[in-house]
Rosetta silent file (secondary structure, phi, psi, omega in degrees, C-alpha in Angstrom):
SEQUENCE: MLLTIEHETRYNFDQSVIHGLQRLRLRPKPTHGQQVVEWETVLEGARHEAAYDDQHHNHVELVSLEPGVREVVITCRGTVKTADNHGILGEHSGHFPLWAFTRATPLTRAGPKVRSLAASVAGQKEERLAMLHSLSLAVRAAVEYEPGTTDVTTTAEQSLAAGHGVCQDHAHIFISAARLLDVPARYVGGYLKMDGRVEQDAGHGWVEAYVMGLGWVGFDVSNSISPDERYVRVTTGCDYSEAAPFTGVVTGAGPGRLSVHLSVDAPQVSQQQQQQSAP
SCORE:     score description
SCORE:     0.000 S_00000001
   1 L     0.000  139.123  179.106  216.842  -51.807   98.928 S_00000001
   2 E  -101.938  119.366 -176.933  215.001  -54.549  100.702 S_00000001
   3 E  -114.801  141.127 -178.616  213.204  -53.314  103.848 S_00000001
   4 E  -108.122  133.458 -174.532  211.601  -55.429  106.562 S_00000001
   5 E  -130.969  139.235  168.001  208.701  -53.622  108.449 S_00000001
   6 E  -138.642  121.765 -173.719  206.834  -54.531  111.610 S_00000001
   7 E  -130.772  110.101 -175.801  204.063  -52.266  112.825 S_00000001
   8 E  -111.363  126.508  178.393  202.194  -53.097  115.947 S_00000001
   9 E  -119.463  127.673 -173.313  199.218  -50.981  117.160 S_00000001
  10 E  -126.045  122.723  179.248  197.797  -51.864  120.605 S_00000001
  11 E  -109.048  124.976  170.158  194.445  -50.506  121.951 S_00000001
  12 E  -120.733  122.197 -176.304  193.697  -50.945  125.674 S_00000001
  13 E  -101.701  149.892  176.473  190.181  -49.893  126.639 S_00000001
  14 L   -71.934  -26.431 -178.228  188.862  -49.049  130.096 S_00000001
  15 L  -130.577  164.486  176.534  185.631  -50.835  129.467 S_00000001
  16 L   -66.164  138.197  177.730  184.557  -53.786  127.304 S_00000001
  17 L   -67.069  133.526  172.552  183.944  -53.013  123.621 S_00000001
  18 L   -93.739  -47.565 -174.938  180.242  -53.290  122.644 S_00000001
  19 E  -149.173  139.076  175.102  180.764  -52.569  118.948 S_00000001
  20 E  -155.635  136.403  174.733  183.702  -51.565  116.810 S_00000001
  21 E  -134.668  131.399 -177.924  184.547  -51.269  113.067 S_00000001
  22 E  -132.061  134.007  170.011  187.969  -50.143  111.782 S_00000001
  23 E   -96.319  122.418 -179.678  189.305  -49.446  108.274 S_00000001
  24 E  -106.680  128.609  171.387  192.953  -50.350  108.099 S_00000001
  25 L  -120.991   86.075 -172.370  195.162  -48.841  105.370 S_00000001
  26 L  -123.769  -16.644 -173.246  198.471  -50.527  106.195 S_00000001
  27 L   -85.058  124.965  178.027  199.508  -52.607  103.194 S_00000001
  28 L   -58.022  156.623 -177.644  202.187  -50.833  101.065 S_00000001
  29 L   -87.443  139.634  166.561  201.250  -50.055   97.417 S_00000001
  30 L   -77.832  113.245 -172.915  202.729  -52.118   94.566 S_00000001
  31 E  -156.712  178.728 -177.955  203.895  -49.201   92.409 S_00000001
  32 L   -58.064  114.531  177.265  206.673  -47.710   90.312 S_00000001
  33 L    90.228    9.460 -176.877  209.921  -48.330   92.207 S_00000001
  34 E  -148.835  123.995 -178.609  208.267  -50.382   94.895 S_00000001
  35 E  -125.737  123.126  179.154  207.447  -54.103   95.088 S_00000001
  36 E   -80.230  105.028 -174.127  205.590  -55.771   97.896 S_00000001
  37 E   -81.479  -42.822  171.046  207.515  -59.058   98.453 S_00000001
  38 E  -155.920  153.699 -178.054  205.282  -60.287  101.334 S_00000001
  39 E  -159.307  141.064  173.599  202.833  -58.835  103.751 S_00000001
  40 E  -146.614  150.414  174.956  200.503  -60.010  106.507 S_00000001
  41 E  -120.458  127.699 -179.650  198.088  -58.516  109.056 S_00000001
  42 E  -116.402  128.692 -173.890  197.569  -60.389  112.317 S_00000001
  43 E  -113.904  137.257  163.861  194.626  -59.467  114.579 S_00000001
  44 E  -125.251  124.950 -176.205  194.010  -60.114  118.289 S_00000001
  45 L    76.406   18.310  173.946  190.630  -59.181  119.603 S_00000001
  46 E  -151.894  169.412  175.144  189.343  -58.402  116.117 S_00000001
  47 E  -139.989  150.801  175.552  188.446  -60.229  112.900 S_00000001
  48 E   -70.843  141.800  174.955  188.605  -59.533  109.235 S_00000001
  49 E  -116.849  -38.082 -175.317  185.297  -58.751  107.442 S_00000001
  50 E  -166.642  162.665  174.109  186.265  -57.553  104.009 S_00000001
  51 E  -144.594  150.098 -176.059  189.029  -56.002  101.909 S_00000001
  52 E  -163.861  168.279  175.392  189.020  -53.694   98.905 S_00000001
  53 E  -106.055  131.448 -177.249  190.986  -50.907   97.056 S_00000001
  54 L   -87.537 -169.476 -171.357  189.577  -47.373   97.487 S_00000001
  55 L   -72.160  -11.963  173.891  189.524  -44.575   94.969 S_00000001
  56 L  -101.978   12.049 -179.445  193.186  -43.803   95.596 S_00000001
  57 L    67.240   23.136  174.083  194.229  -47.448   95.180 S_00000001
  58 L   -82.877  135.912  179.750  194.887  -47.737   98.923 S_00000001
  59 E   -80.506  123.701 -174.777  194.365  -51.278  100.058 S_00000001
  60 E  -116.301  132.532  174.351  191.650  -51.187  102.860 S_00000001
  61 E  -111.705  123.462  179.796  190.931  -54.005  105.315 S_00000001
  62 E   -96.604  117.946 -177.892  187.645  -53.739  107.124 S_00000001
  63 E  -128.004  147.352  178.884  187.829  -55.369  110.546 S_00000001
  64 E  -101.258  140.975  174.800  185.339  -55.735  113.395 S_00000001
  65 E   -85.604  139.838 -178.222  186.307  -55.662  117.068 S_00000001
  66 L   -71.398  132.225  177.406  185.131  -58.656  119.052 S_00000001
  67 L   -56.604  130.231  176.210  182.371  -57.784  121.604 S_00000001
  68 L    96.831  -10.860  179.451  183.604  -57.743  125.163 S_00000001
  69 L   -72.161  151.386  172.382  187.310  -57.254  124.424 S_00000001
  70 L  -118.072   -7.760  177.822  189.400  -54.669  126.291 S_00000001
  71 E  -135.527  131.012  176.621  192.589  -55.096  124.340 S_00000001
  72 E  -126.089  125.944 -179.096  193.016  -55.102  120.561 S_00000001
  73 E  -122.404  126.936  175.487  196.377  -55.706  118.892 S_00000001
  74 E  -118.786  116.775 -175.098  196.966  -55.197  115.133 S_00000001
  75 E  -123.562  129.008  175.766  200.288  -56.243  113.873 S_00000001
  76 E  -115.697  139.538  177.779  201.456  -55.822  110.219 S_00000001
  77 E  -151.353  150.904  174.479  204.733  -57.176  109.060 S_00000001
  78 E   173.677 -168.112 -177.213  206.361  -57.844  105.710 S_00000001
  79 E  -133.050  137.574 -177.539  209.071  -57.099  103.232 S_00000001
  80 E  -133.517  135.625  177.295  209.175  -54.470  100.510 S_00000001
  81 E  -101.419  124.896 -171.567  211.711  -53.936   97.779 S_00000001
  82 E  -121.123  160.893  177.632  212.324  -50.276   96.922 S_00000001
  83 L  -137.471  159.300  178.875  214.396  -48.343   94.365 S_00000001
  84 L   -96.306  107.535  178.564  215.674  -44.702   94.246 S_00000001
  85 L  -114.176   27.927 -179.904  213.885  -42.978   91.412 S_00000001
  86 L    54.611   30.911  175.877  214.649  -39.498   92.671 S_00000001
  87 L    84.517    0.476 -175.211  211.090  -39.095   93.937 S_00000001
  88 E   -90.207  125.056 -179.462  209.601  -39.522   90.469 S_00000001
  89 E  -103.537  -21.463  176.294  206.500  -41.757   90.377 S_00000001
  90 E    98.217 -171.538 -174.177  205.475  -41.173   86.819 S_00000001
  91 L   -61.604  160.146 -177.343  202.138  -40.401   85.071 S_00000001
  92 L   -75.129  139.698  175.777  198.839  -40.295   86.743 S_00000001
  93 L  -140.029  165.026  176.414  196.686  -43.465   86.649 S_00000001
  94 L   107.726 -179.173 -175.437  193.541  -44.799   88.175 S_00000001
  95 L   -93.664  -12.358  178.774  189.854  -43.671   88.184 S_00000001
  96 L   -81.507  119.139 -174.502  190.359  -40.615   90.542 S_00000001
  97 L   -73.402  150.692 -174.626  190.751  -37.669   88.151 S_00000001
  98 H   -59.184  -42.006 -176.566  193.870  -35.433   88.226 S_00000001
  99 H   -61.778  -23.225  177.789  191.807  -32.257   88.668 S_00000001
 100 H   -65.024  -18.688 -179.964  190.423  -33.554   92.003 S_00000001
 101 H   -88.059    9.467  179.357  193.848  -32.944   93.489 S_00000001
 102 H  -107.780   -3.898 -178.194  193.536  -29.233   92.887 S_00000001
 103 L   -88.690  150.880  177.104  190.525  -28.741   95.148 S_00000001
 104 L   -76.782  148.831  172.994  190.729  -27.485   98.727 S_00000001
 105 L  -119.881  165.983  178.175  189.772  -29.826  101.606 S_00000001
 106 L   -54.699  -36.048  177.869  189.000  -28.837  105.158 S_00000001
 107 L   -79.433  -22.022 -173.487  192.644  -29.613  106.232 S_00000001
 108 L  -115.413   10.666 -179.538  194.210  -27.838  103.243 S_00000001
 109 L   -65.971  126.388 -174.658  191.927  -24.829  102.798 S_00000001
 110 L   -78.726  134.432  172.341  194.169  -21.721  102.345 S_00000001
 111 L  -113.525 -166.505 -175.753  194.051  -18.644  104.597 S_00000001
 112 H   -60.750  -38.606  178.779  196.109  -15.447  104.523 S_00000001
 113 H   -59.692  -52.338 -174.766  199.281  -17.167  105.775 S_00000001
 114 H   -64.358  -43.055  179.461  199.194  -19.910  103.132 S_00000001
 115 H   -55.650  -42.448  179.697  198.343  -17.361  100.361 S_00000001
 116 H   -64.422  -40.469  177.418  201.311  -15.217  101.351 S_00000001
 117 H   -62.099  -49.026 -178.065  203.580  -18.248  101.300 S_00000001
 118 H   -60.318  -39.202  179.559  202.423  -19.358   97.890 S_00000001
 119 H   -58.917  -33.208 -171.455  202.842  -15.777   96.578 S_00000001
 120 H   -70.515  -20.045  178.580  206.489  -15.808   97.688 S_00000001
 121 H  -114.875    1.106 -171.380  207.357  -18.573   95.107 S_00000001
 122 H   -63.996  -24.704 -179.556  204.764  -17.753   92.423 S_00000001
 123 H   -64.375  -16.660  179.702  207.382  -15.873   90.378 S_00000001
 124 H   -91.723   11.369 -174.381  209.024  -19.231   89.485 S_00000001
 125 L   -52.146  -31.900 -177.897  205.894  -20.669   87.838 S_00000001
 126 L   -66.355  -23.687  173.345  207.572  -21.039   84.468 S_00000001
 127 L  -111.126   76.537 -168.318  209.930  -23.559   86.118 S_00000001
 128 H   -57.711  -45.242 -176.986  207.435  -25.635   87.993 S_00000001
 129 H   -58.903  -49.720  176.859  209.868  -28.225   89.417 S_00000001
 130 H   -56.609  -43.413  178.974  212.182  -25.425   90.706 S_00000001
 131 H   -58.797  -45.052 -179.529  209.149  -23.651   92.145 S_00000001
 132 H   -65.430  -39.945  173.512  208.080  -26.671   94.084 S_00000001
 133 H   -61.241  -38.690  172.630  211.436  -27.277   95.476 S_00000001
 134 H   -66.284  -35.437  177.117  211.458  -23.648   96.660 S_00000001
 135 H   -66.423  -40.683  176.865  207.999  -24.060   98.211 S_00000001
 136 H   -55.473  -47.404 -177.075  209.258  -27.167  100.123 S_00000001
 137 H   -67.858  -39.260  178.097  212.144  -25.169  101.549 S_00000001
 138 H   -65.135  -36.906  176.058  209.817  -22.190  102.435 S_00000001
 139 H   -63.616  -51.126 -175.088  207.392  -24.415  104.302 S_00000001
 140 H   -61.248  -38.296 -179.313  210.221  -26.059  106.301 S_00000001
 141 H   -66.235  -31.713 -169.662  211.750  -22.584  107.090 S_00000001
 142 H   -88.939  -23.478 -170.921  208.367  -21.262  108.299 S_00000001
 143 L  -126.187  111.079 -175.624  207.341  -24.293  110.440 S_00000001
 144 E   -75.007  137.413  174.206  209.639  -25.750  113.109 S_00000001
 145 E   -69.712  113.096 -174.010  209.382  -29.547  113.533 S_00000001
 146 L  -145.467   91.930  178.566  207.907  -29.922  117.064 S_00000001
 147 L   -52.932  145.768  174.060  206.054  -33.114  118.035 S_00000001
 148 L    82.134    7.239 -178.268  203.041  -32.816  120.236 S_00000001
 149 L  -101.973  -13.754 -179.314  202.069  -29.326  119.275 S_00000001
 150 L  -135.123  168.998  172.964  199.413  -30.323  116.635 S_00000001
 151 L  -132.677 -170.604 -179.666  196.969  -33.196  116.008 S_00000001
 152 L   -74.047   -6.899  177.687  195.177  -34.721  113.098 S_00000001
 153 L   -99.553   -4.100  175.600  192.559  -32.053  112.980 S_00000001
 154 L   -64.574  128.589 -174.896  195.083  -29.195  112.699 S_00000001
 155 L   -84.629  167.871  172.794  194.648  -27.359  109.439 S_00000001
 156 H   -58.499  -51.125 -176.659  197.449  -26.029  107.110 S_00000001
 157 H   -62.145  -36.604  175.357  196.630  -22.501  108.017 S_00000001
 158 H   -62.116  -47.530 -176.751  196.666  -23.159  111.753 S_00000001
 159 H   -71.947  -40.189  176.822  200.024  -24.888  111.837 S_00000001
 160 H   -62.843  -37.455  179.040  201.621  -22.213  109.541 S_00000001
 161 H   -71.094  -32.096 -176.793  200.264  -19.435  111.784 S_00000001
 162 H   -84.242  -24.021  177.896  201.560  -21.229  114.926 S_00000001
 163 L    76.097   16.296  168.179  205.006  -21.871  113.278 S_00000001
 164 E  -150.806  166.236 -177.702  205.405  -25.420  114.456 S_00000001
 165 E   163.921 -162.082 -179.461  204.068  -28.907  113.743 S_00000001
 166 L  -126.573 -167.784 -172.107  205.120  -32.278  112.307 S_00000001
 167 H   -60.686  -32.473  177.408  205.431  -33.897  109.012 S_00000001
 168 H   -64.539  -39.192  178.535  201.647  -34.071  108.407 S_00000001
 169 H   -65.890  -44.167  172.974  201.461  -30.253  108.933 S_00000001
 170 H   -57.576  -36.996 -177.955  204.357  -29.618  106.563 S_00000001
 171 H   -71.073  -40.717 -176.756  202.605  -31.782  103.962 S_00000001
 172 H   -69.169  -39.204  176.654  199.294  -29.999  104.345 S_00000001
 173 H   -62.748  -46.963  179.774  200.821  -26.503  104.035 S_00000001
 174 H   -56.329  -46.887 -177.530  202.708  -27.636  100.954 S_00000001
 175 H   -65.691  -48.037  179.657  199.599  -29.114   99.364 S_00000001
 176 H   -53.113  -50.083 -177.482  197.443  -25.994  100.181 S_00000001
 177 H   -70.181  -38.202 -179.070  199.986  -23.614   98.608 S_00000001
 178 H   -62.974  -39.561  179.156  200.643  -25.855   95.600 S_00000001
 179 H   -60.987  -42.517  177.243  196.902  -25.982   94.801 S_00000001
 180 H   -57.198  -34.503 -178.172  196.799  -22.221   94.928 S_00000001
 181 L   -86.235   14.545  179.105  199.584  -22.297   92.267 S_00000001
 182 L    65.418   31.560  175.482  197.413  -24.682   90.064 S_00000001
 183 L  -110.571  119.567  172.761  199.571  -27.706   90.837 S_00000001
 184 L   -59.687  139.739 -176.726  197.776  -30.912   91.687 S_00000001
 185 E  -149.189  145.637 -178.714  199.060  -32.229   94.995 S_00000001
 186 E  -142.892  156.213  179.196  198.393  -35.144   97.318 S_00000001
 187 E   -81.707  138.508  179.360  199.241  -36.476  100.709 S_00000001
 188 E  -126.744  130.235  176.550  201.400  -39.606  101.022 S_00000001
 189 E  -117.193  137.801 -179.272  201.571  -41.745  104.122 S_00000001
 190 E  -179.078 -145.967 -170.676  204.103  -44.505  104.782 S_00000001
 191 E  -122.461  148.166  170.840  207.383  -45.555  106.359 S_00000001
 192 E  -129.504  123.489  175.106  210.867  -44.093  106.417 S_00000001
 193 L   -81.701  106.636 -177.911  213.951  -46.036  107.299 S_00000001
 194 L   -77.813  140.660 -175.598  215.885  -43.525  109.382 S_00000001
 195 L   -63.488  132.121  166.636  219.651  -43.866  109.014 S_00000001
 196 L    85.475   10.481  179.674  221.415  -45.646  111.933 S_00000001
 197 L  -152.301  150.293  179.986  218.277  -46.982  113.580 S_00000001
 198 L  -106.198  -44.211  177.671  215.723  -49.753  113.264 S_00000001
 199 E   -75.060  126.790 -176.873  213.091  -48.607  115.855 S_00000001
 200 E  -110.630  149.270 -176.186  211.127  -45.679  114.464 S_00000001
 201 L   -72.018  -40.605  179.730  209.072  -43.170  116.432 S_00000001
 202 L  -163.414  179.032  170.478  206.098  -43.197  114.099 S_00000001
 203 L   -71.983  175.727 -172.039  205.079  -43.516  110.404 S_00000001
 204 E  -123.756  156.622  178.167  205.925  -40.747  108.062 S_00000001
 205 E  -133.859  143.258  176.953  204.060  -38.321  105.795 S_00000001
 206 E  -149.011 -170.927 -173.046  205.111  -36.416  102.641 S_00000001
 207 E  -129.309  162.746  167.314  203.659  -35.020   99.555 S_00000001
 208 E  -133.488  139.121  176.919  203.604  -35.633   95.746 S_00000001
 209 E  -124.672  146.101 -173.666  202.955  -32.895   93.161 S_00000001
 210 E   -95.102  126.187 -174.738  202.159  -33.344   89.549 S_00000001
 211 E  -122.112  123.903  178.871  204.728  -31.921   87.072 S_00000001
 212 L   -60.380  136.984  179.807  204.128  -32.035   83.282 S_00000001
 213 L    92.586  -25.043 -179.224  206.673  -34.215   81.552 S_00000001
 214 L  -115.419  -26.325 -172.375  207.532  -36.070   84.836 S_00000001
 215 E    80.834 -146.129 -179.504  204.191  -36.946   86.352 S_00000001
 216 E   -75.336  132.816  178.908  203.972  -37.275   90.196 S_00000001
 217 E  -127.698  131.402 -173.360  207.040  -36.154   92.053 S_00000001
 218 E   -86.988  150.983  177.598  207.666  -36.631   95.747 S_00000001
 219 E  -141.902  116.137  173.403  208.771  -34.000   98.254 S_00000001
 220 E   -94.475   93.810 -175.726  209.623  -34.819  101.843 S_00000001
 221 L   -60.102  -43.817 -176.778  209.187  -31.309  103.312 S_00000001
 222 L   -59.043  -36.538 -179.488  210.232  -32.237  106.865 S_00000001
 223 L  -103.673   -0.155  173.732  213.578  -33.495  105.672 S_00000001
 224 L    61.804   34.828  178.601  214.045  -31.094  102.686 S_00000001
 225 E  -135.378  168.232  163.010  214.703  -34.033  100.311 S_00000001
 226 L   -86.247  142.713  179.324  212.956  -36.077   97.594 S_00000001
 227 L   -55.005  148.075  179.848  211.998  -39.628   98.687 S_00000001
 228 L  -131.343 -155.091 -173.861  214.561  -42.281   97.959 S_00000001
 229 L   -75.767   -0.101  178.604  214.895  -46.054   98.473 S_00000001
 230 L   -89.171   -4.473 -173.620  214.447  -45.624  102.243 S_00000001
 231 E  -102.472  138.417  175.375  210.774  -44.649  101.782 S_00000001
 232 E  -118.494  112.510  177.820  207.785  -46.982  101.564 S_00000001
 233 E   -76.116  131.771 -179.988  204.592  -45.658  100.125 S_00000001
 234 E  -118.470  -44.835 -177.407  201.479  -46.989  101.813 S_00000001
 235 E  -142.278  156.877  172.803  198.625  -44.631  101.211 S_00000001
 236 E  -140.233  158.024 -173.757  197.770  -41.458   99.236 S_00000001
 237 E  -171.583  168.600  173.112  194.862  -39.057   99.505 S_00000001
 238 L   -62.920  -30.163  176.828  193.710  -35.379   99.012 S_00000001
 239 L  -158.813 -176.696 -175.763  194.825  -34.929  102.593 S_00000001
 240 H   -58.383  -35.520 -175.625  195.719  -37.018  105.702 S_00000001
 241 H   -58.936  -27.979  176.470  192.120  -37.869  106.381 S_00000001
 242 H   -86.054  -14.122 -176.751  191.986  -39.975  103.185 S_00000001
 243 H  -114.205   -0.979 -176.561  195.314  -41.594  103.880 S_00000001
 244 L   -59.255  139.838 -178.486  195.113  -42.280  107.608 S_00000001
 245 L   -65.459  -31.427 -178.882  196.237  -45.763  108.591 S_00000001
 246 E  -135.677  129.435  166.047  193.197  -46.220  110.881 S_00000001
 247 E  -139.063  150.393 -179.788  189.696  -44.876  110.733 S_00000001
 248 E   158.505 -163.220  179.278  186.463  -46.085  112.316 S_00000001
 249 E  -136.852  144.948  171.908  184.164  -46.167  115.338 S_00000001
 250 E  -134.327  132.490  178.072  184.224  -47.955  118.663 S_00000001
 251 E  -119.297  147.259  172.057  181.253  -47.839  121.136 S_00000001
 252 L    82.528    3.904 -174.913  181.052  -48.858  124.712 S_00000001
 253 L   -92.916  -21.403 -177.207  184.821  -48.897  125.325 S_00000001
 254 L    70.159 -169.660  178.447  185.162  -45.658  127.232 S_00000001
 255 L   -59.975  148.101  179.078  188.506  -43.814  127.305 S_00000001
 256 E  -140.186  173.648  174.793  191.497  -45.897  126.071 S_00000001
 257 E  -123.741  141.658 -175.320  195.143  -45.951  125.526 S_00000001
 258 E  -122.559  128.601  173.848  196.988  -46.367  122.314 S_00000001
 259 E  -127.649  147.917 -174.647  200.497  -47.545  121.882 S_00000001
 260 E  -129.786  134.028  171.062  202.516  -48.046  118.682 S_00000001
 261 E  -125.756  128.056 -178.232  205.699  -49.984  117.975 S_00000001
 262 E  -134.508  130.409  175.667  207.303  -49.591  114.560 S_00000001
 263 E  -132.903  134.949  178.543  210.514  -51.039  113.223 S_00000001
 264 E  -127.067  111.782 -179.087  211.933  -50.505  109.718 S_00000001
 265 E  -125.809  157.640  174.864  215.130  -52.369  108.802 S_00000001
 266 L  -123.915   86.312 -174.542  217.332  -53.036  105.903 S_00000001
 267 H   -53.295  -36.071 -178.615  219.004  -56.320  106.710 S_00000001
 268 H   -71.006  -45.066  177.727  221.355  -56.436  103.757 S_00000001
 269 H   -61.764  -39.825 -179.115  222.617  -52.886  104.510 S_00000001
 270 H   -63.051  -48.697 -178.517  222.988  -53.688  108.236 S_00000001
 271 H   -57.756  -41.650  176.190  224.974  -56.829  107.375 S_00000001
 272 H   -59.239  -46.118 -179.393  227.263  -54.820  105.062 S_00000001
 273 H   -65.185  -34.869  175.065  227.856  -52.236  107.693 S_00000001
 274 H   -64.235  -40.808  179.451  228.746  -54.923  110.201 S_00000001
 275 H   -66.351  -37.996 -177.950  231.205  -56.511  107.775 S_00000001
 276 H   -70.064  -34.734 -175.212  232.877  -53.079  107.114 S_00000001
 277 L   -90.932   -1.206  178.767  233.302  -52.414  110.813 S_00000001
 278 L   -72.040  143.444  178.130  234.650  -55.874  111.634 S_00000001
 279 L   -74.465    0.000    0.000  238.367  -55.918  112.370 S_00000001
């Protein structure tokens, strides 16, 4: 599937910026089942300083905010070709060791609730793939999807105890429980083309777990499916903090407002649908 993406992030500050540095992780990964055809980042009120790939092979752009600005606009757009590999990414590669994905992080540290959830599927350990599918369903059943009830600092244990959250929370709970079951697991951030719509509410988050014989396998806990050609992988990390699209510091700007516009379209599919519906 050929997907076109436009992602605009707009910051409006109450005061003029004195100094600001941001790390952008917005460029999709060239990986198994995914090819970046074209991609660009356009900045208003900021300038590029450097670019590099981090330990997870996330492409990072370091940008500085121009002193004195009160509005910064970051626009990414491009085209990505995807394929449906039933969520299978293949064997582990890169310099970051596989065992590092079994360690707890502040956002994925297990408490009593997560330990109980992991124990509920531990009897299926001999069939690891089936166990992980059961874990995904168990997380989704335990945590209602409810935007606005958590934030980026909410831990897996907190969202499971509260019983509500968003895709990021579903992912962290799954990761936390999987690591208790000795399964390497990582967070994935990216885009999802929702059926029947171009404008999207936000980016999406899911997980990948390592299964012997298959390698990394994706699980979209929030939608209870494995990622298909509608998904675009952008970042990976041990948790959301390592895969966040924006991190950095801004001084002198005071309180500000953030607005995001995201569109994900499949022009070829849309054209086919129009032809099918034409009289």
